[in-house]
Short mmCIF file of C-alpha atoms in Angstrom, two decimals:
data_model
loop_
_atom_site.label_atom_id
_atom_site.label_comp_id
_atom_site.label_asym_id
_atom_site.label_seq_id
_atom_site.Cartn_x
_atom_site.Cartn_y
_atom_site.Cartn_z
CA UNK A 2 0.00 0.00 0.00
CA UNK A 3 1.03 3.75 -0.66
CA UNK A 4 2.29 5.06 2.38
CA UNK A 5 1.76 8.86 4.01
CA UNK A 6 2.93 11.73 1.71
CA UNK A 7 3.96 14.69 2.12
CA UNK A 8 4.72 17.44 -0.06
CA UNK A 9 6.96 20.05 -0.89
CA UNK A 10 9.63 18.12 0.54
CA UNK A 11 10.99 21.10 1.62
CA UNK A 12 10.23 24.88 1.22
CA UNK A 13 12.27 28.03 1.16
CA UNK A 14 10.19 31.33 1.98
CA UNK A 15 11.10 34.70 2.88
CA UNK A 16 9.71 35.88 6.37
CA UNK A 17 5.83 36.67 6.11
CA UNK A 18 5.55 35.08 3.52
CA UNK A 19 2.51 32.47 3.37
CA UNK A 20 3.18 28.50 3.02
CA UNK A 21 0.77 25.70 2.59
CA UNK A 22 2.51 21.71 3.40
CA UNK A 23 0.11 18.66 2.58
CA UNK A 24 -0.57 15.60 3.61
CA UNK A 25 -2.14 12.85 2.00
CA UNK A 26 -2.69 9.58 4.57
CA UNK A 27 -2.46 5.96 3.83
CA UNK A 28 -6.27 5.24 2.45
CA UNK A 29 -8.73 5.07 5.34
CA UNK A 30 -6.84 5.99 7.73
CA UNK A 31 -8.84 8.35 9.91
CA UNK A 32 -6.38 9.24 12.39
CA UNK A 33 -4.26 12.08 10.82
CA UNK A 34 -1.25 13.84 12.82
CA UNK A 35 1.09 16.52 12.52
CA UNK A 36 3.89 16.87 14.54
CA UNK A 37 6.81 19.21 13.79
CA UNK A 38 10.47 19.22 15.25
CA UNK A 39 12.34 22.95 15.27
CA UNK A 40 15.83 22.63 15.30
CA UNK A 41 17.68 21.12 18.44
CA UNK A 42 14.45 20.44 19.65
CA UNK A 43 12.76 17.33 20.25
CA UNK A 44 9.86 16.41 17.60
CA UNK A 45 6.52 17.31 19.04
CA UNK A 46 2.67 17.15 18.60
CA UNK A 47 0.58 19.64 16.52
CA UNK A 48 -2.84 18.47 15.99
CA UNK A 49 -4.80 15.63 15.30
CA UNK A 50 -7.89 14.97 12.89
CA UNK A 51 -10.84 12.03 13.28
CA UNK A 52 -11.63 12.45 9.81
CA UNK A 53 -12.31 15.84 9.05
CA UNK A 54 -13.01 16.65 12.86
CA UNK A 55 -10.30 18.39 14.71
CA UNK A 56 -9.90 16.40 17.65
CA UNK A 57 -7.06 17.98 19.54
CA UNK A 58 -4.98 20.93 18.37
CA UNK A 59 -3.34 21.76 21.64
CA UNK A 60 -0.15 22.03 19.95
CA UNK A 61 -0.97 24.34 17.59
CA UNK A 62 1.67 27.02 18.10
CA UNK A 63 -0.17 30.12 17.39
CA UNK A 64 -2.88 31.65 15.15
CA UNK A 65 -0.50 31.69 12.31
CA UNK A 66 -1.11 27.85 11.87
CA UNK A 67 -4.24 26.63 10.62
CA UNK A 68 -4.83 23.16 9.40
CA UNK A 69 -8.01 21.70 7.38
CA UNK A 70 -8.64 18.09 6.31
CA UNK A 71 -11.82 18.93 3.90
CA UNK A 72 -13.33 15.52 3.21
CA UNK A 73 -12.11 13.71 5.59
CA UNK A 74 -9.16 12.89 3.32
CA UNK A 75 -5.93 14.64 2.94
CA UNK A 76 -4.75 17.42 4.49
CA UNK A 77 -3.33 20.59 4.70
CA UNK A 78 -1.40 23.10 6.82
CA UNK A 79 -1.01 26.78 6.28
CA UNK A 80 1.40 29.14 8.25
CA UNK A 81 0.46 32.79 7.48
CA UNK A 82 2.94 34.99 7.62
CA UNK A 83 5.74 32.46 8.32
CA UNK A 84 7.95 33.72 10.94
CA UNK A 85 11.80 32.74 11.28
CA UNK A 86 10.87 30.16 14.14
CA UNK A 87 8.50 28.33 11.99
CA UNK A 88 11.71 26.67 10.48
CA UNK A 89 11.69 23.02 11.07
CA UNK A 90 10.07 19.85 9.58
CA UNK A 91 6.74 19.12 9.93
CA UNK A 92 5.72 15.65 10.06
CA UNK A 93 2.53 14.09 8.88
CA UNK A 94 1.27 10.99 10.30
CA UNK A 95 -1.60 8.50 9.93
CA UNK A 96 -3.49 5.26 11.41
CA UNK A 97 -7.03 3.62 11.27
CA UNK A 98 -9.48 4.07 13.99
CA UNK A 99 -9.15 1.56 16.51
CA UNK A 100 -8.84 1.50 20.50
CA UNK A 101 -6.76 4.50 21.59
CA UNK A 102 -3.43 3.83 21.92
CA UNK A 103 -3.68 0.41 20.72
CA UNK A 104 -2.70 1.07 16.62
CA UNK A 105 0.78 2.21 14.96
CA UNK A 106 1.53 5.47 13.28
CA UNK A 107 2.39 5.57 9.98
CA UNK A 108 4.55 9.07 9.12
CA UNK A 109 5.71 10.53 6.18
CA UNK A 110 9.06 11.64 5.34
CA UNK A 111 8.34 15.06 6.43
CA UNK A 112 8.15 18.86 4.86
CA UNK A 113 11.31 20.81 5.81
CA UNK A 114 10.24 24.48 6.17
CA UNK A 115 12.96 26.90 6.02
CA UNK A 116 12.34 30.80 6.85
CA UNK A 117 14.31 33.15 5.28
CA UNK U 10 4.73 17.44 31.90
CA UNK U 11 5.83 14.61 30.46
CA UNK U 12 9.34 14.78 29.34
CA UNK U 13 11.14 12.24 27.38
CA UNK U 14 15.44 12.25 27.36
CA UNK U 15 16.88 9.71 25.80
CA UNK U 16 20.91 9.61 26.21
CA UNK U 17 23.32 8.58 25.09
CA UNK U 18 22.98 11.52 22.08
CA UNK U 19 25.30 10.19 19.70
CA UNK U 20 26.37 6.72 19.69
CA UNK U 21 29.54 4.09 17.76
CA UNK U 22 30.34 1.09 17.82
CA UNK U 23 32.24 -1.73 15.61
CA UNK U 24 29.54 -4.20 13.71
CA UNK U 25 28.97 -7.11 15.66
CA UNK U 26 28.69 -5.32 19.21
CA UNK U 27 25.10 -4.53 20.76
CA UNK U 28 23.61 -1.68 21.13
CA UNK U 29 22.40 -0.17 24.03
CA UNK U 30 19.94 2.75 23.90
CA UNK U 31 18.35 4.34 26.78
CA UNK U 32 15.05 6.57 27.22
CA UNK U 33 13.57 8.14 30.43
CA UNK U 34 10.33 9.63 31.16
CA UNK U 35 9.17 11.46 34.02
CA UNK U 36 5.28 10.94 34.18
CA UNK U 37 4.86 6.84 34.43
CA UNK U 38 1.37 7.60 33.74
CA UNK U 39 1.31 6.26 30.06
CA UNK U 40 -0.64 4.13 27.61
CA UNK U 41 1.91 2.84 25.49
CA UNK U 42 5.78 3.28 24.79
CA UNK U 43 7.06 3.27 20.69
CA UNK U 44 10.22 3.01 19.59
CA UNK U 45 11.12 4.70 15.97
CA UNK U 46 13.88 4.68 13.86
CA UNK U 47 14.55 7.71 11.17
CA UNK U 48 16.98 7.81 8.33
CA UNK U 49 18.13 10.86 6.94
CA UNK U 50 15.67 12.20 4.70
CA UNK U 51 13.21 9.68 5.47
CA UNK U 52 9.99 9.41 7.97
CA UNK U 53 9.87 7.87 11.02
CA UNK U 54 9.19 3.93 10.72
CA UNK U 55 7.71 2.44 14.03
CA UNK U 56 10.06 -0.49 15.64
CA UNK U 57 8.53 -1.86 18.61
CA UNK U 58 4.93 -0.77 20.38
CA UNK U 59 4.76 -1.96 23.90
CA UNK U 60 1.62 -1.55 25.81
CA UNK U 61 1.62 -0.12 29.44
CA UNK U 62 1.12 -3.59 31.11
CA UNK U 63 3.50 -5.11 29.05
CA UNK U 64 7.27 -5.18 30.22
CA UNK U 65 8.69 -6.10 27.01
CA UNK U 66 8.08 -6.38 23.37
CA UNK U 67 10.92 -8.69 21.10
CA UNK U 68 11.09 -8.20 16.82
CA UNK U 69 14.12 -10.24 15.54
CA UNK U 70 17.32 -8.66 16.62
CA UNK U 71 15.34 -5.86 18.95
CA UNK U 72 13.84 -5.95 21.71
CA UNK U 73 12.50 -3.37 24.13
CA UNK U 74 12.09 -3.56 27.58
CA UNK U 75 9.62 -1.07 29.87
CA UNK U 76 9.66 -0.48 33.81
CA UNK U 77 7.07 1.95 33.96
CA UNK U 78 7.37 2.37 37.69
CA UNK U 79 11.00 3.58 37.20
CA UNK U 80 10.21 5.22 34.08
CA UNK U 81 12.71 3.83 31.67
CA UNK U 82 12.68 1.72 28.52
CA UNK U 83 16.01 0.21 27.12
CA UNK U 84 16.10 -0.81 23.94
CA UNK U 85 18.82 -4.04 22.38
CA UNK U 86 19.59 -4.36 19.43
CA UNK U 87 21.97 -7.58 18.91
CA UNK U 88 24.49 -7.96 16.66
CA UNK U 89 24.53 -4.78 15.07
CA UNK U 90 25.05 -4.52 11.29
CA UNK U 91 26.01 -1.18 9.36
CA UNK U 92 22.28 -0.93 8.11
CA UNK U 93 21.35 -0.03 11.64
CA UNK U 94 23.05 3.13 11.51
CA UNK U 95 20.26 5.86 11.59
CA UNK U 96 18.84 7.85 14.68
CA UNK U 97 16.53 5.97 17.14
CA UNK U 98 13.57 8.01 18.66
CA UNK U 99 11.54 6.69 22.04
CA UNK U 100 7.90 8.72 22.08
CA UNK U 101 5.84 7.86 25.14
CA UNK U 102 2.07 7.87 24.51
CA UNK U 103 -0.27 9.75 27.15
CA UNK U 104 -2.66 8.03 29.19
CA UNK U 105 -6.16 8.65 28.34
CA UNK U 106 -5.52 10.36 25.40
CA UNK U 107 -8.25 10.25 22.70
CA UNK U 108 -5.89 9.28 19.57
CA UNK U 109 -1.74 8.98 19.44
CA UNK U 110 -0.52 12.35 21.10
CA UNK U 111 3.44 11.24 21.30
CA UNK U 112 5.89 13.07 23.17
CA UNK U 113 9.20 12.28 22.00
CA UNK U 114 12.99 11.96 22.98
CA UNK U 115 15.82 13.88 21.43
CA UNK U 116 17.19 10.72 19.86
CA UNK U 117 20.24 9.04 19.69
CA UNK U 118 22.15 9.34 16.79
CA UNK U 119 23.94 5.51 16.06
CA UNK U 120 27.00 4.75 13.46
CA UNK U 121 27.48 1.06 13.00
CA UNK U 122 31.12 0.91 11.31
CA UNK U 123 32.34 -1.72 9.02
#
């Protein structure tokens, strides 16, 4: 099966500028994560989607980031304006619905975001 | 807060010796412990899930251990070969979480060498 992709695979912007990553998951998966790692930091949680349903976004930086999964099916994450800090690579992630905790993420090679 | 460290950083050793890699975490209140390994360039592939009540989890040459009580999770991998050079990530899962929110280790970066 395809796995969870990701594109650009990496992105060069100038501050304030405005970027959009995507995310397309494995095929019904409805769990859909991103997680981003800055640099020297460790890799941590954004959001997460039940379909199109947000069901957590406590990660969610700021009010620069907005993410959307229209459809229930891929999805997409804006940063408007990108800031220097935004640098980093975001990481998309997927798995079916089953018991929490019980099923295995699937993640993509990631978008590398570089701020200018 | 949880917070994962996973030490050492950086980490060689000849082929044939075994590998050693060590994670911490300081809220034992978890649902499941998952060990990843990323190349360079390349996503994060899942190596070993272990459940809460479990205490360890075996795939062919790795296996992972979990004390939750203390916190820690080592995991072996024997025999090491130059193909398991890449970086190793440990990302506890939280307790009553609705879905997978991970919080993950630094890393540790391993060279196998020839």
């Amino acid at each position: 099966e395809a796995g969870v992709t990701q594109f650009p695979s990496h992105s060069v912007i100038e501050k304030g500028q405005t970027v959009t990553l995507r995310c397309d998951p494995i095929s019904g998966h409805d769990n859909l994560y991103w997680y981003r790692r800055v640099m020297g930091k460790e890799i941590k949680f954004l959001l997460h989607f039940v379909k199109e349903s947000k069901q957590d976004e406590s990660g969610m930086p700021n009010n620069r980031f907005l993410a959307e999964r229209t459809g229930g099916t891929y999805s997409t994450l804006k940063v408007q304006p990108a800031e220097l800090e935004d640098s980093g690579v975001y990481f998309c992630a997927s798995s079916p619905l089953a018991p929490s905790g019980a099923n295995v993420l699937t993640f993509g090679a990631g978008s590398r975001l570089t701020v200018l | 807060k949880q917070e994962v460290t996973q030490i050492p950083a950086a980490l060689s050793v000849p082929e044939g010796e075994n590998l050693v890699l060590n994670c911490s975490f300081t809220d034992s209140a978890i649902y499941n412990l998952q060990w990843f390994r990323q190349d360079p360039g390349k996503g994060l592939t899942s190596l070993l899930l272990i459940q809460s009540s479990q205490r360890e989890q075996t795939s062919g040459r790795l296996n992972a251990s979990l004390d939750k009580s203390s916190g820690r999770s080592t995991l072996y991998i024997a025999a090491s070969q130059p193909g398991d050079s890449a970086t190793y990530l440990c990302a506890v899962n939280k307790r009553e979480a609705a879905g997978n929110k991970l919080t993950f280790g630094g890393g540790t970066r391993v060279l196998v060498k020839p």
